[in-house]
PDB file of C-alpha atoms and ligand atoms in Angstrom:
ATOM      1  CA  MET A1271     -79.620 -17.190 -22.913  1.00  0.00           C
ATOM      2  CA  SER A1272     -81.812 -17.188 -19.799  1.00  0.00           C
ATOM      3  CA  GLY A1273     -84.879 -19.386 -19.428  1.00  0.00           C
ATOM      4  CA  ASN A1274     -84.265 -22.758 -21.023  1.00  0.00           C
ATOM      5  CA  ALA A1275     -80.621 -22.215 -22.009  1.00  0.00           C
ATOM      6  CA  SER A1276     -78.156 -24.901 -21.021  1.00  0.00           C
ATOM      7  CA  ASN A1277     -74.458 -25.428 -21.164  1.00  0.00           C
ATOM      8  CA  ALA A1278     -74.349 -28.225 -23.681  1.00  0.00           C
ATOM      9  CA  SER A1279     -70.882 -27.469 -25.008  1.00  0.00           C
ATOM     10  CA  GLY A1280     -67.711 -29.451 -24.685  1.00  0.00           C
ATOM     11  CA  GLY A1281     -67.060 -33.013 -23.638  1.00  0.00           C
ATOM     12  CA  PRO A1282     -68.705 -35.127 -20.972  1.00  0.00           C
ATOM     13  CA  PRO A1283     -69.528 -33.382 -17.705  1.00  0.00           C
ATOM     14  CA  ALA A1284     -66.924 -32.891 -14.987  1.00  0.00           C
ATOM     15  CA  LEU A1285     -69.671 -31.478 -12.795  1.00  0.00           C
ATOM     16  CA  GLN A1286     -73.441 -31.608 -13.115  1.00  0.00           C
ATOM     17  CA  THR A1287     -75.771 -30.300 -10.448  1.00  0.00           C
ATOM     18  CA  THR A1288     -79.473 -30.880 -10.959  1.00  0.00           C
ATOM     19  CA  ALA A1289     -81.952 -28.608  -9.181  1.00  0.00           C
ATOM     20  CA  ILE A1290     -79.939 -28.375  -5.961  1.00  0.00           C
ATOM     21  CA  SER A1291     -81.305 -26.366  -3.063  1.00  0.00           C
ATOM     22  CA  ALA A1292     -79.432 -25.609   0.147  1.00  0.00           C
ATOM     23  CA  SER A1293     -80.374 -24.040   3.477  1.00  0.00           C
ATOM     24  CA  TYR A1294     -78.784 -22.919   6.704  1.00  0.00           C
ATOM     25  CA  GLY A1295     -80.886 -23.819   9.742  1.00  0.00           C
ATOM     26  CA  ALA A1296     -84.533 -22.966   9.462  1.00  0.00           C
ATOM     27  CA  ALA A1297     -83.931 -20.059   7.084  1.00  0.00           C
ATOM     28  CA  GLU A1298     -85.333 -20.299   3.576  1.00  0.00           C
ATOM     29  CA  ASN A1299     -83.108 -21.672   0.852  1.00  0.00           C
ATOM     30  CA  ALA A1300     -79.838 -19.817   0.260  1.00  0.00           C
ATOM     31  CA  VAL A1301     -79.713 -21.628  -3.104  1.00  0.00           C
ATOM     32  CA  THR A1302     -82.808 -22.840  -4.951  1.00  0.00           C
ATOM     33  CA  ASP A1303     -83.034 -25.244  -7.896  1.00  0.00           C
ATOM     34  CA  LEU A1304     -79.536 -24.663  -9.210  1.00  0.00           C
ATOM     35  CA  THR A1305     -78.798 -26.689 -12.334  1.00  0.00           C
ATOM     36  CA  LEU A1306     -75.252 -26.136 -13.495  1.00  0.00           C
ATOM     37  CA  ARG A1307     -72.769 -27.946 -15.667  1.00  0.00           C
ATOM     38  CA  VAL A1308     -69.021 -27.782 -16.154  1.00  0.00           C
ATOM     39  CA  SER A1309     -67.915 -29.848 -19.123  1.00  0.00           C
ATOM     40  CA  GLN A1310     -64.518 -31.512 -19.009  1.00  0.00           C
ATOM     41  CA  GLY A1311     -61.886 -28.996 -20.060  1.00  0.00           C
ATOM     42  CA  GLN A1312     -64.153 -25.988 -19.549  1.00  0.00           C
ATOM     43  CA  VAL A1313     -63.872 -22.847 -17.408  1.00  0.00           C
ATOM     44  CA  VAL A1314     -67.328 -21.883 -16.131  1.00  0.00           C
ATOM     45  CA  SER A1315     -68.096 -18.795 -14.035  1.00  0.00           C
ATOM     46  CA  LEU A1316     -70.630 -18.377 -11.295  1.00  0.00           C
ATOM     47  CA  LEU A1317     -71.343 -14.665 -10.904  1.00  0.00           C
ATOM     48  CA  GLY A1318     -73.685 -12.506  -8.874  1.00  0.00           C
ATOM     49  CA  PRO A1319     -73.904  -9.869  -6.165  1.00  0.00           C
ATOM     50  CA  ASN A1320     -73.064 -10.377  -2.480  1.00  0.00           C
ATOM     51  CA  GLY A1321     -75.319 -12.910  -0.845  1.00  0.00           C
ATOM     52  CA  ALA A1322     -76.490 -14.359  -4.179  1.00  0.00           C
ATOM     53  CA  GLY A1323     -75.541 -17.891  -3.097  1.00  0.00           C
ATOM     54  CA  LYS A1324     -72.235 -18.408  -4.893  1.00  0.00           C
ATOM     55  CA  SER A1325     -70.291 -19.720  -1.892  1.00  0.00           C
ATOM     56  CA  THR A1326     -73.239 -21.842  -0.820  1.00  0.00           C
ATOM     57  CA  SER A1327     -73.314 -23.434  -4.273  1.00  0.00           C
ATOM     58  CA  MET A1328     -69.594 -24.195  -4.026  1.00  0.00           C
ATOM     59  CA  ARG A1329     -70.059 -25.766  -0.584  1.00  0.00           C
ATOM     60  CA  ALA A1330     -72.904 -27.912  -1.887  1.00  0.00           C
ATOM     61  CA  ILE A1331     -70.642 -29.152  -4.666  1.00  0.00           C
ATOM     62  CA  SER A1332     -67.608 -29.796  -2.469  1.00  0.00           C
ATOM     63  CA  GLY A1333     -69.577 -31.379   0.376  1.00  0.00           C
ATOM     64  CA  LEU A1334     -68.620 -28.679   2.883  1.00  0.00           C
ATOM     65  CA  LEU A1335     -72.107 -27.315   3.628  1.00  0.00           C
ATOM     66  CA  GLY A1336     -72.191 -29.155   6.943  1.00  0.00           C
ATOM     67  CA  LEU A1337     -69.084 -27.314   8.147  1.00  0.00           C
ATOM     68  CA  HIS A1338     -71.127 -24.124   7.861  1.00  0.00           C
ATOM     69  CA  ARG A1339     -74.233 -25.618   9.501  1.00  0.00           C
ATOM     70  CA  GLY A1340     -75.907 -25.847   6.131  1.00  0.00           C
ATOM     71  CA  ARG A1341     -77.476 -28.753   4.279  1.00  0.00           C
ATOM     72  CA  LEU A1342     -78.619 -29.800   0.849  1.00  0.00           C
ATOM     73  CA  THR A1343     -82.412 -29.927   0.904  1.00  0.00           C
ATOM     74  CA  SER A1344     -82.940 -31.359  -2.577  1.00  0.00           C
ATOM     75  CA  GLY A1345     -81.294 -32.062  -5.905  1.00  0.00           C
ATOM     76  CA  ARG A1346     -78.360 -34.086  -7.148  1.00  0.00           C
ATOM     77  CA  VAL A1347     -74.618 -33.511  -7.498  1.00  0.00           C
ATOM     78  CA  GLU A1348     -72.586 -35.594  -9.958  1.00  0.00           C
ATOM     79  CA  LEU A1349     -68.843 -35.536 -10.479  1.00  0.00           C
ATOM     80  CA  PHE A1350     -67.505 -37.143 -13.631  1.00  0.00           C
ATOM     81  CA  GLY A1351     -70.800 -38.947 -14.110  1.00  0.00           C
ATOM     82  CA  LYS A1352     -70.943 -40.399 -10.569  1.00  0.00           C
ATOM     83  CA  ASP A1353     -73.590 -39.488  -8.033  1.00  0.00           C
ATOM     84  CA  MET A1354     -71.914 -37.641  -5.131  1.00  0.00           C
ATOM     85  CA  THR A1355     -75.034 -36.088  -3.627  1.00  0.00           C
ATOM     86  CA  GLY A1356     -74.568 -37.475  -0.129  1.00  0.00           C
ATOM     87  CA  ALA A1357     -70.833 -38.152  -0.353  1.00  0.00           C
ATOM     88  CA  ARG A1358     -68.325 -36.868   2.169  1.00  0.00           C
ATOM     89  CA  ALA A1359     -65.966 -34.137   1.041  1.00  0.00           C
ATOM     90  CA  SER A1360     -63.012 -36.560   1.131  1.00  0.00           C
ATOM     91  CA  ARG A1361     -64.693 -38.883  -1.373  1.00  0.00           C
ATOM     92  CA  ARG A1362     -65.302 -35.968  -3.725  1.00  0.00           C
ATOM     93  CA  VAL A1363     -61.625 -35.047  -3.441  1.00  0.00           C
ATOM     94  CA  ARG A1364     -60.645 -38.609  -4.330  1.00  0.00           C
ATOM     95  CA  ALA A1365     -62.957 -38.338  -7.355  1.00  0.00           C
ATOM     96  CA  GLY A1366     -60.822 -35.428  -8.581  1.00  0.00           C
ATOM     97  CA  LEU A1367     -62.273 -32.321  -6.937  1.00  0.00           C
ATOM     98  CA  ALA A1368     -60.260 -29.595  -5.200  1.00  0.00           C
ATOM     99  CA  GLN A1369     -61.353 -26.237  -3.861  1.00  0.00           C
ATOM    100  CA  CYS A1370     -59.455 -22.989  -3.283  1.00  0.00           C
ATOM    101  CA  LEU A1371     -61.377 -21.322  -0.525  1.00  0.00           C
ATOM    102  CA  GLU A1372     -62.390 -17.702  -0.341  1.00  0.00           C
ATOM    103  CA  GLY A1373     -60.203 -15.668   2.026  1.00  0.00           C
ATOM    104  CA  ARG A1374     -57.164 -17.772   1.100  1.00  0.00           C
ATOM    105  CA  MET A1375     -57.309 -20.045   4.123  1.00  0.00           C
ATOM    106  CA  VAL A1376     -53.648 -21.011   4.157  1.00  0.00           C
ATOM    107  CA  PHE A1377     -52.155 -22.289   7.417  1.00  0.00           C
ATOM    108  CA  PRO A1378     -50.349 -19.163   8.677  1.00  0.00           C
ATOM    109  CA  GLY A1379     -48.088 -20.983  11.152  1.00  0.00           C
ATOM    110  CA  LEU A1380     -46.808 -23.469   8.547  1.00  0.00           C
ATOM    111  CA  THR A1381     -44.194 -22.721   5.929  1.00  0.00           C
ATOM    112  CA  VAL A1382     -45.075 -22.551   2.260  1.00  0.00           C
ATOM    113  CA  ALA A1383     -43.505 -25.998   1.763  1.00  0.00           C
ATOM    114  CA  GLU A1384     -45.527 -27.452   4.639  1.00  0.00           C
ATOM    115  CA  ASN A1385     -48.718 -25.888   3.291  1.00  0.00           C
ATOM    116  CA  LEU A1386     -48.052 -27.559  -0.051  1.00  0.00           C
ATOM    117  CA  THR A1387     -47.498 -30.903   1.654  1.00  0.00           C
ATOM    118  CA  THR A1388     -50.906 -30.619   3.369  1.00  0.00           C
ATOM    119  CA  GLY A1389     -52.438 -30.037  -0.077  1.00  0.00           C
ATOM    120  CA  GLY A1390     -51.044 -33.360  -1.278  1.00  0.00           C
ATOM    121  CA  HIS A1391     -52.228 -35.244   1.784  1.00  0.00           C
ATOM    122  CA  VAL A1392     -55.192 -36.838   0.054  1.00  0.00           C
ATOM    123  CA  ARG A1393     -52.876 -38.478  -2.489  1.00  0.00           C
ATOM    124  CA  ARG A1394     -50.564 -39.754   0.284  1.00  0.00           C
ATOM    125  CA  TYR A1395     -47.452 -38.618  -1.570  1.00  0.00           C
ATOM    126  CA  ARG A1396     -44.103 -39.577  -0.034  1.00  0.00           C
ATOM    127  CA  GLY A1397     -40.515 -38.819  -1.009  1.00  0.00           C
ATOM    128  CA  ALA A1398     -39.988 -38.522  -4.751  1.00  0.00           C
ATOM    129  CA  ALA A1399     -43.730 -38.473  -5.526  1.00  0.00           C
ATOM    130  CA  LEU A1400     -44.196 -35.510  -3.211  1.00  0.00           C
ATOM    131  CA  THR A1401     -41.254 -33.687  -4.781  1.00  0.00           C
ATOM    132  CA  ALA A1402     -42.598 -34.377  -8.273  1.00  0.00           C
ATOM    133  CA  ALA A1403     -46.053 -33.066  -7.404  1.00  0.00           C
ATOM    134  CA  ARG A1404     -44.516 -29.984  -5.797  1.00  0.00           C
ATOM    135  CA  ASP A1405     -42.294 -29.323  -8.821  1.00  0.00           C
ATOM    136  CA  GLU A1406     -45.296 -29.526 -11.138  1.00  0.00           C
ATOM    137  CA  VAL A1407     -47.158 -26.979  -9.041  1.00  0.00           C
ATOM    138  CA  LEU A1408     -44.138 -24.679  -8.707  1.00  0.00           C
ATOM    139  CA  ALA A1409     -43.708 -24.715 -12.480  1.00  0.00           C
ATOM    140  CA  LEU A1410     -47.104 -23.025 -12.669  1.00  0.00           C
ATOM    141  CA  LEU A1411     -46.447 -20.695  -9.728  1.00  0.00           C
ATOM    142  CA  PRO A1412     -42.674 -20.159  -9.823  1.00  0.00           C
ATOM    143  CA  ARG A1413     -42.777 -17.185  -7.485  1.00  0.00           C
ATOM    144  CA  LEU A1414     -43.470 -19.537  -4.588  1.00  0.00           C
ATOM    145  CA  ARG A1415     -40.194 -21.407  -5.044  1.00  0.00           C
ATOM    146  CA  ASP A1416     -38.198 -18.655  -3.322  1.00  0.00           C
ATOM    147  CA  LEU A1417     -40.689 -18.584  -0.472  1.00  0.00           C
ATOM    148  CA  LEU A1418     -40.767 -22.280   0.427  1.00  0.00           C
ATOM    149  CA  ASP A1419     -39.270 -21.787   3.905  1.00  0.00           C
ATOM    150  CA  ARG A1420     -41.316 -18.724   4.783  1.00  0.00           C
ATOM    151  CA  LYS A1421     -44.248 -18.964   7.177  1.00  0.00           C
ATOM    152  CA  ALA A1422     -47.457 -18.489   5.193  1.00  0.00           C
ATOM    153  CA  GLY A1423     -48.679 -15.900   7.695  1.00  0.00           C
ATOM    154  CA  TYR A1424     -45.827 -13.602   6.624  1.00  0.00           C
ATOM    155  CA  LEU A1425     -46.709 -13.708   2.921  1.00  0.00           C
ATOM    156  CA  SER A1426     -48.398 -10.793   1.171  1.00  0.00           C
ATOM    157  CA  GLY A1427     -52.052 -11.109   0.239  1.00  0.00           C
ATOM    158  CA  GLY A1428     -51.141 -11.900  -3.358  1.00  0.00           C
ATOM    159  CA  GLU A1429     -48.609 -14.532  -2.323  1.00  0.00           C
ATOM    160  CA  GLN A1430     -51.125 -16.140   0.024  1.00  0.00           C
ATOM    161  CA  GLN A1431     -53.582 -16.304  -2.830  1.00  0.00           C
ATOM    162  CA  MET A1432     -50.971 -18.001  -5.025  1.00  0.00           C
ATOM    163  CA  LEU A1433     -50.271 -20.440  -2.189  1.00  0.00           C
ATOM    164  CA  ALA A1434     -53.968 -21.244  -1.798  1.00  0.00           C
ATOM    165  CA  ILE A1435     -54.118 -22.081  -5.500  1.00  0.00           C
ATOM    166  CA  ALA A1436     -50.888 -24.078  -5.315  1.00  0.00           C
ATOM    167  CA  ARG A1437     -52.101 -26.053  -2.326  1.00  0.00           C
ATOM    168  CA  ALA A1438     -55.307 -26.994  -4.120  1.00  0.00           C
ATOM    169  CA  LEU A1439     -53.293 -28.097  -7.168  1.00  0.00           C
ATOM    170  CA  MET A1440     -51.154 -30.446  -5.068  1.00  0.00           C
ATOM    171  CA  SER A1441     -53.932 -33.055  -5.209  1.00  0.00           C
ATOM    172  CA  ARG A1442     -53.754 -32.931  -9.042  1.00  0.00           C
ATOM    173  CA  PRO A1443     -57.468 -32.127  -9.340  1.00  0.00           C
ATOM    174  CA  LYS A1444     -59.476 -32.813 -12.454  1.00  0.00           C
ATOM    175  CA  LEU A1445     -62.004 -30.177 -11.362  1.00  0.00           C
ATOM    176  CA  LEU A1446     -60.978 -27.079  -9.441  1.00  0.00           C
ATOM    177  CA  LEU A1447     -63.467 -24.866  -7.598  1.00  0.00           C
ATOM    178  CA  MET A1448     -62.073 -21.371  -7.152  1.00  0.00           C
ATOM    179  CA  ASP A1449     -63.860 -18.992  -4.786  1.00  0.00           C
ATOM    180  CA  GLU A1450     -62.975 -15.345  -5.479  1.00  0.00           C
ATOM    181  CA  PRO A1451     -59.303 -15.844  -6.389  1.00  0.00           C
ATOM    182  CA  SER A1452     -58.889 -12.164  -7.297  1.00  0.00           C
ATOM    183  CA  LEU A1453     -60.468 -10.805  -4.117  1.00  0.00           C
ATOM    184  CA  GLY A1454     -58.508  -7.875  -2.689  1.00  0.00           C
ATOM    185  CA  LEU A1455     -55.683  -8.095  -5.222  1.00  0.00           C
ATOM    186  CA  ALA A1456     -54.128  -5.169  -7.084  1.00  0.00           C
ATOM    187  CA  PRO A1457     -54.956  -5.058 -10.826  1.00  0.00           C
ATOM    188  CA  GLN A1458     -51.520  -6.368 -11.814  1.00  0.00           C
ATOM    189  CA  LEU A1459     -51.937  -9.379  -9.527  1.00  0.00           C
ATOM    190  CA  VAL A1460     -55.449  -9.972 -10.854  1.00  0.00           C
ATOM    191  CA  GLU A1461     -53.840 -10.290 -14.294  1.00  0.00           C
ATOM    192  CA  GLN A1462     -51.363 -12.824 -12.901  1.00  0.00           C
ATOM    193  CA  VAL A1463     -54.114 -14.856 -11.245  1.00  0.00           C
ATOM    194  CA  ARG A1464     -56.036 -14.768 -14.505  1.00  0.00           C
ATOM    195  CA  ASP A1465     -53.015 -16.106 -16.406  1.00  0.00           C
ATOM    196  CA  ILE A1466     -52.501 -18.847 -13.817  1.00  0.00           C
ATOM    197  CA  ILE A1467     -56.130 -19.945 -14.140  1.00  0.00           C
ATOM    198  CA  VAL A1468     -55.702 -20.119 -17.913  1.00  0.00           C
ATOM    199  CA  SER A1469     -52.526 -22.211 -17.516  1.00  0.00           C
ATOM    200  CA  ILE A1470     -54.203 -24.590 -15.076  1.00  0.00           C
ATOM    201  CA  ASN A1471     -57.063 -25.044 -17.521  1.00  0.00           C
ATOM    202  CA  GLU A1472     -54.701 -25.551 -20.457  1.00  0.00           C
ATOM    203  CA  GLN A1473     -53.181 -28.440 -18.555  1.00  0.00           C
ATOM    204  CA  GLY A1474     -56.567 -30.151 -18.631  1.00  0.00           C
ATOM    205  CA  THR A1475     -58.207 -29.132 -15.346  1.00  0.00           C
ATOM    206  CA  SER A1476     -61.845 -28.065 -15.551  1.00  0.00           C
ATOM    207  CA  ILE A1477     -62.645 -24.996 -13.469  1.00  0.00           C
ATOM    208  CA  LEU A1478     -65.690 -23.542 -11.751  1.00  0.00           C
ATOM    209  CA  LEU A1479     -64.832 -19.944 -10.948  1.00  0.00           C
ATOM    210  CA  VAL A1480     -66.727 -17.755  -8.490  1.00  0.00           C
ATOM    211  CA  GLU A1481     -65.813 -14.120  -9.004  1.00  0.00           C
ATOM    212  CA  GLN A1482     -66.947 -10.619  -8.139  1.00  0.00           C
ATOM    213  CA  ASN A1483     -64.669  -9.486 -10.957  1.00  0.00           C
ATOM    214  CA  ALA A1484     -67.058 -10.485 -13.720  1.00  0.00           C
ATOM    215  CA  ARG A1485     -64.989  -8.874 -16.420  1.00  0.00           C
ATOM    216  CA  MET A1486     -61.949 -10.977 -15.587  1.00  0.00           C
ATOM    217  CA  ALA A1487     -64.002 -14.142 -15.139  1.00  0.00           C
ATOM    218  CA  LEU A1488     -65.889 -13.767 -18.418  1.00  0.00           C
ATOM    219  CA  SER A1489     -62.683 -13.099 -20.327  1.00  0.00           C
ATOM    220  CA  ILE A1490     -61.552 -16.678 -19.647  1.00  0.00           C
ATOM    221  CA  SER A1491     -64.862 -18.558 -19.360  1.00  0.00           C
ATOM    222  CA  GLY A1492     -66.704 -20.594 -21.932  1.00  0.00           C
ATOM    223  CA  TYR A1493     -69.995 -20.271 -20.083  1.00  0.00           C
ATOM    224  CA  ALA A1494     -71.389 -18.377 -17.092  1.00  0.00           C
ATOM    225  CA  TYR A1495     -74.265 -18.550 -14.654  1.00  0.00           C
ATOM    226  CA  LEU A1496     -75.606 -15.401 -13.044  1.00  0.00           C
ATOM    227  CA  LEU A1497     -77.119 -15.945  -9.599  1.00  0.00           C
ATOM    228  CA  GLU A1498     -79.425 -13.644  -7.746  1.00  0.00           C
ATOM    229  CA  GLY A1499     -81.308 -14.450  -4.558  1.00  0.00           C
ATOM    230  CA  GLY A1500     -80.060 -18.041  -4.760  1.00  0.00           C
ATOM    231  CA  ARG A1501     -81.521 -18.666  -8.229  1.00  0.00           C
ATOM    232  CA  VAL A1502     -80.089 -18.627 -11.725  1.00  0.00           C
ATOM    233  CA  TYR A1503     -81.182 -15.323 -13.160  1.00  0.00           C
ATOM    234  CA  ALA A1504     -79.398 -15.744 -16.491  1.00  0.00           C
ATOM    235  CA  GLU A1505     -76.906 -18.065 -18.130  1.00  0.00           C
ATOM    236  CA  GLY A1506     -75.048 -18.241 -21.388  1.00  0.00           C
ATOM    237  CA  THR A1507     -71.744 -17.747 -23.114  1.00  0.00           C
ATOM    238  CA  PRO A1508     -69.942 -14.516 -22.215  1.00  0.00           C
ATOM    239  CA  ALA A1509     -70.905 -13.079 -25.609  1.00  0.00           C
ATOM    240  CA  GLU A1510     -74.575 -13.898 -25.028  1.00  0.00           C
ATOM    241  CA  LEU A1511     -74.603 -12.333 -21.564  1.00  0.00           C
ATOM    242  CA  GLU A1512     -72.734  -9.228 -22.637  1.00  0.00           C
ATOM    243  CA  GLN A1513     -75.180  -8.683 -25.494  1.00  0.00           C
ATOM    244  CA  ASP A1514     -77.988  -8.109 -23.000  1.00  0.00           C
ATOM    245  CA  ASN A1515     -77.546  -4.457 -22.050  1.00  0.00           C
ATOM    246  CA  ASP A1516     -79.428  -4.715 -18.750  1.00  0.00           C
ATOM    247  CA  ILE A1517     -77.393  -7.696 -17.603  1.00  0.00           C
ATOM    248  CA  ALA A1518     -74.130  -6.250 -18.830  1.00  0.00           C
ATOM    249  CA  ALA A1519     -74.675  -2.961 -17.049  1.00  0.00           C
ATOM    250  CA  ALA A1520     -76.161  -4.281 -13.824  1.00  0.00           C
ATOM    251  CA  TYR A1521     -74.101  -7.395 -13.199  1.00  0.00           C
ATOM    252  CA  LEU A1522     -71.097  -7.675 -15.383  1.00  0.00           C
ATOM    253  CA  GLY A1523     -69.335  -4.360 -14.863  1.00  0.00           C
ATOM    254  CA  VAL A1524     -69.482  -3.682 -18.587  1.00  0.00           C
ATOM    255  CA  GLY A1525     -71.668  -1.238 -20.482  1.00  0.00           C
ATOM    256  CA  THR A1526     -72.604   2.247 -19.370  1.00  0.00           C
ATOM    257  CA  ALA A1527     -75.262   2.090 -16.645  1.00  0.00           C
ATOM    258  CA  PRO A1528     -74.334   2.107 -12.935  1.00  0.00           C
ATOM    259  CA  ALA A1529     -73.367  -1.315 -11.569  1.00  0.00           C
ATOM    260  CA  ALA A1530     -76.334  -1.842  -9.258  1.00  0.00           C
ATOM    261  CA  PRO A1531     -78.042  -5.229  -9.157  1.00  0.00           C
ATOM    262  CA  ARG A1532     -81.608  -5.402 -10.412  1.00  0.00           C
ATOM    263  CA  GLY A1533     -84.000  -4.967  -7.499  1.00  0.00           C
ATOM    264  CA  ASP A1534     -81.501  -2.852  -5.560  1.00  0.00           C
ATOM    265  CA  ASP A1535     -83.166   0.521  -5.321  1.00  0.00           C
ATOM    266  CA  SER A1536     -80.855   1.994  -2.717  1.00  0.00           C
TER     267      SER A1536
HETATM  268  P1  ATP B2039     -70.546 -13.174  -1.198  1.00  0.00           P
HETATM  269  O1  ATP B2039     -70.170 -12.728  -2.571  1.00  0.00           O
HETATM  270  O2  ATP B2039     -70.903 -12.013  -0.296  1.00  0.00           O
HETATM  271  O3  ATP B2039     -69.602 -14.138  -0.572  1.00  0.00           O
HETATM  272  P2  ATP B2039     -72.347 -15.316  -1.976  1.00  0.00           P
HETATM  273  O4  ATP B2039     -72.979 -15.112  -3.305  1.00  0.00           O
HETATM  274  O5  ATP B2039     -71.197 -16.237  -1.898  1.00  0.00           O
HETATM  275  O6  ATP B2039     -71.977 -13.907  -1.344  1.00  0.00           O
HETATM  276  P3  ATP B2039     -73.487 -16.931   0.108  1.00  0.00           P
HETATM  277  O7  ATP B2039     -72.332 -16.711   1.029  1.00  0.00           O
HETATM  278  O8  ATP B2039     -73.626 -18.242  -0.531  1.00  0.00           O
HETATM  279  O9  ATP B2039     -73.500 -15.798  -1.020  1.00  0.00           O
HETATM  280  O10 ATP B2039     -74.803 -16.577   0.910  1.00  0.00           O
HETATM  281  C1  ATP B2039     -76.121 -16.863   0.418  1.00  0.00           C
HETATM  282  C2  ATP B2039     -77.113 -16.613   1.542  1.00  0.00           C
HETATM  283  O11 ATP B2039     -76.902 -17.553   2.582  1.00  0.00           O
HETATM  284  C3  ATP B2039     -76.978 -15.244   2.190  1.00  0.00           C
HETATM  285  O12 ATP B2039     -78.275 -14.791   2.491  1.00  0.00           O
HETATM  286  C4  ATP B2039     -76.179 -15.507   3.441  1.00  0.00           C
HETATM  287  O13 ATP B2039     -76.495 -14.576   4.443  1.00  0.00           O
HETATM  288  C5  ATP B2039     -76.631 -16.908   3.820  1.00  0.00           C
HETATM  289  N1  ATP B2039     -75.561 -17.652   4.510  1.00  0.00           N
HETATM  290  C6  ATP B2039     -74.333 -17.929   4.041  1.00  0.00           C
HETATM  291  N2  ATP B2039     -73.623 -18.657   4.941  1.00  0.00           N
HETATM  292  C7  ATP B2039     -74.433 -18.841   6.006  1.00  0.00           C
HETATM  293  C8  ATP B2039     -74.304 -19.534   7.274  1.00  0.00           C
HETATM  294  N3  ATP B2039     -73.195 -20.194   7.594  1.00  0.00           N
HETATM  295  N4  ATP B2039     -75.342 -19.499   8.114  1.00  0.00           N
HETATM  296  C9  ATP B2039     -76.506 -18.853   7.783  1.00  0.00           C
HETATM  297  N5  ATP B2039     -76.696 -18.205   6.614  1.00  0.00           N
HETATM  298  C10 ATP B2039     -75.679 -18.190   5.729  1.00  0.00           C
END
């Protein structure tokens, strides 16, 4: 499971990072030597406590580290077998990547319909093509159809989360990075988000899922990586990880011991 385990399952890789390390300014690496794979058609989770490096890993993959004054210090990022290590974010999007950002990040002053249009921008949809893309997305998230003319800033937290997912889907991604899609949602909405992720995956999109809600994430993942202090602490299938009592209790919110990360003696 940990040590020399690797995610060898499934088809060819949608995403392969090899020993990537990333830093912000002069500080030591926020992520160190992360080797991670998402096979085509797979849902893979990236789990770990606050500050473990999950968002940094996502930024390194999407090419958005620079926006946060960070940089990749070593390693390689490949999307669908092509080296994207130094590529701009826009090139990665054209290769099939989309990211739903943590904190929803919808445009509050734009309507739901306008937010969706911005999500399709990279594909330069016009007229009927834009409508078709929007209809596809609304079939997965039908609740948004009644809200098309509403300003995104007036939506509830759950609706904004749905919109963030919908906007990312407008580019018809082959690989979707999802950063904490269940954050702050009521249990019933977490269930809905979970079902939406499953539907997106069933339509052929590979998914890398960052979640604090490990139980939810593992219930739909084929493989998971557990980060701590910027390094992979353990990896394996959900069944493998859950079998390890220490890991299950400390990190995964399952088992009987208190949910405190290893090394946290507070
Ligand atoms: P959380 O679950 O709290 O979002 P995370 O696992 O996503 O945590 P990161 O946000 O990737 O963790 O943070 C990893 C480390 O990098 C932390 O020590 C954090 O303080 C640091 N860090 C993150 N963003 C920046 C930044 N823009 N500038 C400097 N340091 C940062």
